[in-house]
C-alpha positions as CSV (number, residue, x, y, z in Angstrom):
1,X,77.9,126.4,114.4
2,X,74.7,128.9,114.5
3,X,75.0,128.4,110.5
4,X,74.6,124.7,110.5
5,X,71.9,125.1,113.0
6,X,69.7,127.6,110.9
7,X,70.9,125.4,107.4
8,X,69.1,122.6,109.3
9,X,72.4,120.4,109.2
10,X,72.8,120.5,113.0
11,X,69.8,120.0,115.7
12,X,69.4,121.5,119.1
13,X,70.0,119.3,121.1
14,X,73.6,118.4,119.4
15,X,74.3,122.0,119.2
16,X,73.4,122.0,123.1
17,X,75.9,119.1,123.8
18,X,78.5,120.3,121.6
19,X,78.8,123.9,123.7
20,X,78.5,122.5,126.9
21,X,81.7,122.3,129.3
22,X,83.0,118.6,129.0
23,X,84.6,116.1,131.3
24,X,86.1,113.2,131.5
25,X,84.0,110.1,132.5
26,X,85.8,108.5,135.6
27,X,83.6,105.9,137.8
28,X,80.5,107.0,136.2
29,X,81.0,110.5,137.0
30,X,81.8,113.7,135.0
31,X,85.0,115.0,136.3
32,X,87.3,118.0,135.2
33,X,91.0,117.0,134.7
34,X,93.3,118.2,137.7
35,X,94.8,120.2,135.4
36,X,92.1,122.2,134.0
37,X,94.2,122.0,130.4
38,X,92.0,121.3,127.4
39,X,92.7,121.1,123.9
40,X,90.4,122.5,120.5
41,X,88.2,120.0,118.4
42,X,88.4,121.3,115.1
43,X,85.2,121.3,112.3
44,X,87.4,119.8,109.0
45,X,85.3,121.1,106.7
46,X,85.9,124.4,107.7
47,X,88.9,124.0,110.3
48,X,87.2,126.3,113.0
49,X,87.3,125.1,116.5
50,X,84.0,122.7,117.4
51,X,84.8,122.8,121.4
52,X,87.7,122.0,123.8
53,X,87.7,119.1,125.8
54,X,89.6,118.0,128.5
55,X,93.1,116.8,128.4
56,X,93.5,114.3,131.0
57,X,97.2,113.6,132.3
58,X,98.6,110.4,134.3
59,X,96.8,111.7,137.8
60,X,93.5,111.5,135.6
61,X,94.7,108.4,134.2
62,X,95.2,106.2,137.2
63,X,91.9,107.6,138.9
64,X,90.8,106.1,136.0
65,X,92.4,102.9,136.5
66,X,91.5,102.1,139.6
67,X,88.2,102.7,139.0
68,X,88.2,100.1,136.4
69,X,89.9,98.0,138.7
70,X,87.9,98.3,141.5
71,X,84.5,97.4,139.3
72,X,86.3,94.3,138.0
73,X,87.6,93.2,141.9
74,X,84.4,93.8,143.3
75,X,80.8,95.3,143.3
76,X,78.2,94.3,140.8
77,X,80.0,93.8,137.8
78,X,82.0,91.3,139.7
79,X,78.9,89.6,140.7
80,X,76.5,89.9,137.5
81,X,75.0,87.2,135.7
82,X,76.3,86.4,132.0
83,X,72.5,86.8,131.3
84,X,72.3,90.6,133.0
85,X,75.6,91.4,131.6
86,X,74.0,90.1,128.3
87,X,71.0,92.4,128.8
88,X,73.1,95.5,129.5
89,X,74.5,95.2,126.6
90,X,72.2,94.9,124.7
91,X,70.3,98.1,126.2
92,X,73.6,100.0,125.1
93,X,72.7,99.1,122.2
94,X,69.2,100.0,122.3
95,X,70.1,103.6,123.6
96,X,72.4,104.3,120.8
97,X,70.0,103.1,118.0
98,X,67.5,106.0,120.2
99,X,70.1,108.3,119.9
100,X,71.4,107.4,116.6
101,X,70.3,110.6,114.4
102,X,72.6,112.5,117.1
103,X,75.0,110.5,117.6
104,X,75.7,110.4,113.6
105,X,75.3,114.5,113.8
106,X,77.7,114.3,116.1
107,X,80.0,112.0,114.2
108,X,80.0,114.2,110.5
109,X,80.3,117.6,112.7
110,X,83.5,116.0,114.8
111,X,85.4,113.1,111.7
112,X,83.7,115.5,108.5
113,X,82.2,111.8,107.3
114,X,78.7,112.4,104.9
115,X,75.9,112.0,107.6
116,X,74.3,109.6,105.3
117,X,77.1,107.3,105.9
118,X,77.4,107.9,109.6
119,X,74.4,107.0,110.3
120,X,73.5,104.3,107.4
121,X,76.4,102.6,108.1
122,X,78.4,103.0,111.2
123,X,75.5,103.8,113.6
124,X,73.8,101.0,112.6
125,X,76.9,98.7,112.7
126,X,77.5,99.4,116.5
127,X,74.2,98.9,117.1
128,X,73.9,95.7,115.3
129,X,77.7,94.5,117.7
130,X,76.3,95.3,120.9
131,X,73.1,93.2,120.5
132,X,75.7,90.2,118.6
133,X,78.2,90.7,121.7
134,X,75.4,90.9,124.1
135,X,74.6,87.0,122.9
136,X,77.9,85.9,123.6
137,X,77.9,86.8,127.3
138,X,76.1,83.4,128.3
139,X,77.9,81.5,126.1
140,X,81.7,81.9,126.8
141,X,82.4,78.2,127.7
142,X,85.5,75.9,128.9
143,X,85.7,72.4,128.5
144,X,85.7,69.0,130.3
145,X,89.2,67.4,129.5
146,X,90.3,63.3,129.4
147,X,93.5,63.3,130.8
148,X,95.7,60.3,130.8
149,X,97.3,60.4,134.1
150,X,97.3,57.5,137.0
151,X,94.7,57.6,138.9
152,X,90.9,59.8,139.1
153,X,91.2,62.5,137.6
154,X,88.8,65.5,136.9
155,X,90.2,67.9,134.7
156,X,88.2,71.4,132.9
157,X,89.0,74.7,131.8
158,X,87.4,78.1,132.4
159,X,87.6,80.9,130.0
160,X,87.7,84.0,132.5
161,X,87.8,88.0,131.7
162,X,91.3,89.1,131.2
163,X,90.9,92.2,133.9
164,X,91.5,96.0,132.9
165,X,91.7,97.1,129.5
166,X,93.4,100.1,128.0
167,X,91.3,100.7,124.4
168,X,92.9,103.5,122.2
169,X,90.8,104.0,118.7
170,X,91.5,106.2,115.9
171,X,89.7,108.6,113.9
172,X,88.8,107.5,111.2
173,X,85.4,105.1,112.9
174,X,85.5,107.4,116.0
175,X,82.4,105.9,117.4
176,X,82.1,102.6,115.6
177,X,86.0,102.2,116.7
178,X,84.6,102.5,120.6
179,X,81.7,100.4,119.9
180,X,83.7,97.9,118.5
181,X,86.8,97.8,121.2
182,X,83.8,98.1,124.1
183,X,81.1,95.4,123.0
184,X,83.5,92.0,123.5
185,X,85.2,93.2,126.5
186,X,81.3,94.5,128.6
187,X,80.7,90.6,127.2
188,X,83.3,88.9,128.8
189,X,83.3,91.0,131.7
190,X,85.9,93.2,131.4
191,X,86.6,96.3,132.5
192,X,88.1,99.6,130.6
193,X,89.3,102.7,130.0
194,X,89.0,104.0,126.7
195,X,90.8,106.8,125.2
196,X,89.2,107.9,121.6
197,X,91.4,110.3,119.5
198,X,92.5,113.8,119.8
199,X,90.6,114.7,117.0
200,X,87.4,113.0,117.7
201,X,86.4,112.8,120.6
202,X,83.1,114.0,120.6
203,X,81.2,111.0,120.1
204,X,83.0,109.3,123.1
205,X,81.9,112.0,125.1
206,X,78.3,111.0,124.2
207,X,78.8,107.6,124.5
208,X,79.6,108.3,128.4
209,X,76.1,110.0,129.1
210,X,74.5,107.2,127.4
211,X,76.7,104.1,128.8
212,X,75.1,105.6,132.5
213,X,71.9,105.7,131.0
214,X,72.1,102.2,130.5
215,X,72.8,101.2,134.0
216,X,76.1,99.9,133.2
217,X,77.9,99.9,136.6
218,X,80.3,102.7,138.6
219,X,84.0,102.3,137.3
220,X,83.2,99.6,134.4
221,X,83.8,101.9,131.2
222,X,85.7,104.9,131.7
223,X,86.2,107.5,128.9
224,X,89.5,109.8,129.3
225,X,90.2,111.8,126.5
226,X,93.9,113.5,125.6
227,X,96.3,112.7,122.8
228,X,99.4,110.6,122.5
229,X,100.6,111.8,126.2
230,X,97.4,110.7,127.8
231,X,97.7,107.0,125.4
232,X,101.0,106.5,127.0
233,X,99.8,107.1,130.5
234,X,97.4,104.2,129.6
235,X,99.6,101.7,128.0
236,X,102.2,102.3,130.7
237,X,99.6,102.0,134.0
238,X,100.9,98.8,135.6
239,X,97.2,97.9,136.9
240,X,96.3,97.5,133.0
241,X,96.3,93.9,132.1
242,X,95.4,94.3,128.2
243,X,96.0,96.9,125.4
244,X,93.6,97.3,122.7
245,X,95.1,99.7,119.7
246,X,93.6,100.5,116.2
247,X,96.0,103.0,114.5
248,X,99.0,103.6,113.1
249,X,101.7,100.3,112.1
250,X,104.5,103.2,114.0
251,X,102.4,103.1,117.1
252,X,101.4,100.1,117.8
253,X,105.2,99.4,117.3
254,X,105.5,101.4,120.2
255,X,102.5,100.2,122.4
256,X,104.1,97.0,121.9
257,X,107.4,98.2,123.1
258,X,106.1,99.7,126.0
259,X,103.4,96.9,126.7
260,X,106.3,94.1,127.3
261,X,107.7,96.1,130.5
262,X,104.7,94.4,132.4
263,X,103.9,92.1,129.8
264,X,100.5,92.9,128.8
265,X,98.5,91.6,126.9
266,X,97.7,93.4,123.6
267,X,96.1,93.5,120.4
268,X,96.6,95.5,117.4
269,X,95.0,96.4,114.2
270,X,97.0,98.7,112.4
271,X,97.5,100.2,108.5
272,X,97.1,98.8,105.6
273,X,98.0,98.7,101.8
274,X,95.0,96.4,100.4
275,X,95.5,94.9,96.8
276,X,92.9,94.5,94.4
277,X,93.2,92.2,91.2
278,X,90.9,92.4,88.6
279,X,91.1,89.7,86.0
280,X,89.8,90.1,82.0
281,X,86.4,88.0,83.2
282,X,85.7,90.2,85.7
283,X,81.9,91.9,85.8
284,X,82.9,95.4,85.0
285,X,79.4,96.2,86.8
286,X,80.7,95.0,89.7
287,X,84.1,95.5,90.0
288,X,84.0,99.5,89.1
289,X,81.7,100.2,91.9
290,X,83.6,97.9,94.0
291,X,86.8,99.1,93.9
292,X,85.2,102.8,93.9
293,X,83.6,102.0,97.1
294,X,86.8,100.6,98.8
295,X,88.8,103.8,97.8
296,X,86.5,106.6,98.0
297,X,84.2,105.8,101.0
298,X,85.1,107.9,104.2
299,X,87.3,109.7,101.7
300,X,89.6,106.7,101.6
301,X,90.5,106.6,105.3
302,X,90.1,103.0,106.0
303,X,92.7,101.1,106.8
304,X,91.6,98.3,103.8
305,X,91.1,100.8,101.4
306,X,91.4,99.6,97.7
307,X,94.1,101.7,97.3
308,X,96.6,99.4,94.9
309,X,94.8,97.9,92.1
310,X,96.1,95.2,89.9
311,X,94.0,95.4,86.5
312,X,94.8,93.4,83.5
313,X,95.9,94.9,80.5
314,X,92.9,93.8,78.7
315,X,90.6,95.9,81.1
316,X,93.1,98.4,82.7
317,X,91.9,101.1,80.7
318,X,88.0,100.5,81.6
319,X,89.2,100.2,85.2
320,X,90.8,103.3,84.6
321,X,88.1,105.1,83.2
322,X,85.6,103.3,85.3
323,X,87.3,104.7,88.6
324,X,87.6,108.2,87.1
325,X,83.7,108.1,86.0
326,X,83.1,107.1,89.8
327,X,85.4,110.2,91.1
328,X,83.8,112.5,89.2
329,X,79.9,111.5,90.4
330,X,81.5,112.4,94.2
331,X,79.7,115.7,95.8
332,X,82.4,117.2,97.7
333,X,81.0,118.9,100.6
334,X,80.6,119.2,104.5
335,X,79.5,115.8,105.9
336,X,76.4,117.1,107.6
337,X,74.8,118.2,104.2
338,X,72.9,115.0,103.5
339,X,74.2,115.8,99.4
340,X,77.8,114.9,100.1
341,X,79.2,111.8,98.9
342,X,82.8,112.7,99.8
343,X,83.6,114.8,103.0
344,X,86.8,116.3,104.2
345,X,89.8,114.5,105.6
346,X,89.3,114.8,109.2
347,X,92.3,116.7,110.2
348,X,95.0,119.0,108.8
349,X,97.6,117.0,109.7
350,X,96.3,114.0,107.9
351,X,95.3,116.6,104.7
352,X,98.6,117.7,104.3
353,X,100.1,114.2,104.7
354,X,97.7,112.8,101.7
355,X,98.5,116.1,99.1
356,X,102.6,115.1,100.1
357,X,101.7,111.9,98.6
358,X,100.0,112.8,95.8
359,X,102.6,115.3,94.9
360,X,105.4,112.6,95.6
361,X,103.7,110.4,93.3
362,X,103.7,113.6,89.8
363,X,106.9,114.1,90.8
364,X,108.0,110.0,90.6
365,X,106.2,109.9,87.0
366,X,102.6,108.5,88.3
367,X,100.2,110.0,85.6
368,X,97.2,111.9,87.6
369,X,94.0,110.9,85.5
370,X,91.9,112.7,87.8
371,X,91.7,114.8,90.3
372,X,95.0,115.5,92.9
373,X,94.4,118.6,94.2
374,X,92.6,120.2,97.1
375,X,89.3,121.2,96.7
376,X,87.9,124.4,97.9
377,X,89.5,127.6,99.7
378,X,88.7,126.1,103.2
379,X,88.5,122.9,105.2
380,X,90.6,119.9,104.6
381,X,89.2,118.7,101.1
382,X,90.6,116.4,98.8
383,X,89.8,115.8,95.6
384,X,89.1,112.1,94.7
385,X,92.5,111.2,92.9
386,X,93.1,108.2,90.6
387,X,96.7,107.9,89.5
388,X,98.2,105.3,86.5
389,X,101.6,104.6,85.2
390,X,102.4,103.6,89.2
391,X,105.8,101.2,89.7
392,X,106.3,99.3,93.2
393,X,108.7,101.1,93.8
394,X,106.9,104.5,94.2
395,X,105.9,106.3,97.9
396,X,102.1,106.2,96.6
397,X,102.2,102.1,96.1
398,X,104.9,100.9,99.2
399,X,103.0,103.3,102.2
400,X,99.6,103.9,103.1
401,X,98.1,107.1,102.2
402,X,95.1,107.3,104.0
403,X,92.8,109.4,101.7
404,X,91.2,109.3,98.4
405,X,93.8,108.4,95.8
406,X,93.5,104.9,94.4
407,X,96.9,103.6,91.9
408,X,96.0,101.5,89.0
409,X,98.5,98.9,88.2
410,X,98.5,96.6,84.6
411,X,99.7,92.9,84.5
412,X,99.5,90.6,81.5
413,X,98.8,86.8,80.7
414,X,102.8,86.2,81.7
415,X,101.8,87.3,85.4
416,X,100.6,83.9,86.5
417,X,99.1,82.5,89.5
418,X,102.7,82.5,91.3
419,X,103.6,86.6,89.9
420,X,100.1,87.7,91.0
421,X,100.2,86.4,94.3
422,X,104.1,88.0,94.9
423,X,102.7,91.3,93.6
424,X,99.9,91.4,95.5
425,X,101.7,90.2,98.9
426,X,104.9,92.4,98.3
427,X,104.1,94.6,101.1
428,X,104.6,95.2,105.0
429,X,100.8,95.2,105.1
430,X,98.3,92.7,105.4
431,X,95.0,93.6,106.6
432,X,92.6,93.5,103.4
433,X,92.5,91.9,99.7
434,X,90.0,91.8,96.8
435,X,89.8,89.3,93.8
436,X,87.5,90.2,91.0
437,X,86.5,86.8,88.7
438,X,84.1,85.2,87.5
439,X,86.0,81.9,88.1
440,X,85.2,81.2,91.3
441,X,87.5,78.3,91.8
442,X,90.2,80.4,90.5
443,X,89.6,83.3,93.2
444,X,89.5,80.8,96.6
445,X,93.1,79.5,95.3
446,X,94.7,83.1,95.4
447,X,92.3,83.7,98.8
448,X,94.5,81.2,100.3
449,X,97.9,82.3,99.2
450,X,97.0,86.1,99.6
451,X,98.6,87.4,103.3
452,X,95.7,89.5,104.7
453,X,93.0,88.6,107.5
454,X,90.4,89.9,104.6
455,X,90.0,88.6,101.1
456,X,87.4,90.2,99.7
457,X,85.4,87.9,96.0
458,X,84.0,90.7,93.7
459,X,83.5,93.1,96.6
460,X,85.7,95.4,98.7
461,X,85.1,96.6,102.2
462,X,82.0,95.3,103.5
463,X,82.0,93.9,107.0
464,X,79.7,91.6,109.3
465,X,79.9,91.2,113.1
466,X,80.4,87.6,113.0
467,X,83.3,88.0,111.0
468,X,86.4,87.9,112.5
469,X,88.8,91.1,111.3
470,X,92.3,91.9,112.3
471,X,95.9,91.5,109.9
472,X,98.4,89.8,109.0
473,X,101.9,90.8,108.9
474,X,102.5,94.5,109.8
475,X,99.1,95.3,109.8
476,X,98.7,93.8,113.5
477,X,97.8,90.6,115.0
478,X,94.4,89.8,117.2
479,X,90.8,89.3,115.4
480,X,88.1,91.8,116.2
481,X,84.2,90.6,115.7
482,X,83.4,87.6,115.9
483,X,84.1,85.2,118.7
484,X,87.5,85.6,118.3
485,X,86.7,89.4,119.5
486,X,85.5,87.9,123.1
487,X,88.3,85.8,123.2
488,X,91.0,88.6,122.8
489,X,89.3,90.0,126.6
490,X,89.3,86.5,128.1
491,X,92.1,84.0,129.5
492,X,92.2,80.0,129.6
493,X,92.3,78.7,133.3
494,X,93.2,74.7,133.6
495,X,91.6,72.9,136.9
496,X,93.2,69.4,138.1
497,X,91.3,67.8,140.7
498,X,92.3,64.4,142.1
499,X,89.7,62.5,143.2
């Protein structure tokens, strides 16, 4: 830690925050967990221990709960305007953009993400969120409804906040995850409890300090960190009325499970195995650093990744070589040196899982054009990995890998519009899709038969807040941005009056 400080990578005042004692964030106040067990934050780039943080267990949980309920039964949360509810909002979203350079510090040091990326991209994503979601608070309408029955009649409906949410978020966006689970539900008036991940939960702990800085009532967001024991106590809490999950397709699986013993309400955006098609008119300009980008940014750990790449055989090989000119440009380093293009995976666990794959897919006969190896004696570096000669029926093309390593697939003029589309939807997953043409007309027909909630036209991964995101098939059900993300946190009520 005194390293990065005296490198210039870390300031401070993050250095400050980041060996402090922690707590969990209950009713606006910073509590120890009643069982004083903690658990280590490792650095990835170096896999040393960052801090320890609190581990909070279901007697931490329900405290939790109930102070999340008790903001949404009563108090001033209960009793705010849409247009103050709006306006705190939109101050979270102020504070963050104050606090962004330490926030994204915060955010390489904790995930291992390049801090031009945390900042450039996800701090000013959750920024730009909370001032969208704080717009929709005075506009979440019902309507008047004709109804045909004898007699006066005056019918509407209200669209109401569903009550307590439960919001697990995963690693990979660690603060952008938060922002993103938090901003529609403060809009509709919800309350929460949000659990971020074991292995990230720095940012979340941040987030706390500067959600009471921004006036946001006692009990309203409520931060309790923990791993999958602690998530459990949350999904399981009969007072919870909704889940939110982004993770793993096997966990949500199980939130679902658990979630129909009170029958909650729950969304879930889970993994993904995105195709990519790139036809012979494609703009090799383009496409190269568009599929790049989809693989390689955050060291392939998004859940639409490029990661299965459909190439005609009249451009495979200048995809091929296109992707392995754009691996080798990557600086491999620790996120917080503002050089690196390409940081560590965030966690052993995860770095061990992606070099099984890679090895799974030399020993199946996938041809390793570059990379697929570690990089470096410590931390949990990958190299960026691009692999040909891949068949469907090979571990590194049926299951997400999570990580750098993109698989280049050919197809030829006998794959038509039917073959393409069953090749590029023969998969549990369907959360992301590209097309790269220059026949536009050609690219919204196989948008409309491609099963994913994204299709991407001569780009991959970019996003937008009004946009609604969320999968199809495996990959989870519910939309997140967009209005669709305000109406996963509210309910329909019907009123009947007879005059």
């Amino acid at each position: 830690m005194n390293q990065m400080i005296q490198s210039g990578f870390l300031s401070q005042e993050v250095s400050n925050f980041v060996s402090k004692t922690h707590h969990l964030f209950i009713n606006n106040k910073m509590v120890a967990a009643k069982s004083g067990e903690t658990f280590a934050v490792l650095n990835p780039a170096n896999g040393e221990k960052i801090a320890d943080v609190p581990h909070a267990n279901p007697e931490d949980v329900d405290d939790a709960v109930r102070a999340a309920r008790a903001a949404f039964e009563s108090g001033p949360w209960a009793r705010m305007t849409p247009v103050d509810r709006g306006k705190l909002v939109w101050r979270l979203g102020d504070l963050i953009e104050k606090h962004a350079d330490e926030l994204a510090q915060l955010e390489s040091l904790d995930n291992g993400k390049p801090i031009t990326a945390a900042r450039g991209v996800d701090l000013n994503f959750g920024v730009e969120l909370l001032r969208y979601m704080g717009g929709w608070s005075t506009k979440i309408l019902g309507n008047s409804v004709p109804v045909s029955l004898e007699g006066d009649w005056h019918a509407y409906t209200m669209r109401e906040p569903v009550g307590v949410c439960a919001q697990i978020v995963p690693w990979n966006y660690p603060l952008l995850m938060a922002i993103w689970k938090i901003a529609p539900a403060l809009a509709a008036g919800c309350t929460m409890v949000l659990k971020p991940a074991e292995q990230t939960p720095l940012s979340a702990l941040r987030l706390a300090e500067i959600i009471a800085e921004a006036g946001i009532p006692e009990g309203v967001v409520n931060i309790v960190t923990g791993d999958g024991r602690t998530g459990a106590a949350l999904v399981e809490h009969p007072d919870v009325d909704k889940v939110a999950f982004t993770g793993s397709t096997d966990t949500g699986k199980r939130i679902m499970k658990t979630g129909a013993d009170t029958v909650k309400k729950v969304s879930l955006e889970l993994g993904g195995k995105s195709p990519a098609i790139v036809f012979p008119d494609a703009e090799m300009d383009v496409t190269i650093p568009g599929l790049a980008t989809g693989i390689f940014f955050n060291a392939g750990q998004s859940c639409t990744a490029s990661s299965r790449i459909f190439a005609h055989k009249s451009v495979y090989d200048k995809v091929v070589a296109g992707l392995e000119a754009e691996a080798n440009k990557a600086i491999i380093g620790p996120g917080l040196d503002p050089s690196t293009t390409l940081g560590p995976i965030t966690s052993d666990e995860q770095f061990q899982k992606v070099c099984g794959y890679i090895d799974a897919g030399r020993n199946d006969g996938a041809e390793i054009v570059f990379g697929g190896k570690r990089w470096g004696n410590e931390g949990y570096f990958v190299e960026p990995t691009v692999l040909a000669n891949t068949t469907n029926d090979m571990s590194v093309i049926r299951e997400e890998i999570f990580g750098p390593v993109v698989c280049v697939i050919p197809f030829g003029d006998d794959d038509g519009h039917d073959e393409l589309v069953q090749k590029a939807n023969d998969t549990d997953f369907g959360l992301g899709a590209s097309v790269f043409t220059r026949d536009i007309g050609h690219a919204h027909k196989l948008a409309r038969r491609i099963k994913a909630g994204t299709v991407w036209i001569n780009t991959h991964l970019p996003n937008d807040v009004a946009l609604p995101f969320g999968g199809y098939k495996q990959s989870g059900y519910g939309r997140e941005m967009g209005f669709e993300a305000v109406e996963l946190y509210t309910q329909v009520k019907t009123v009947l009056a007879k005059l």
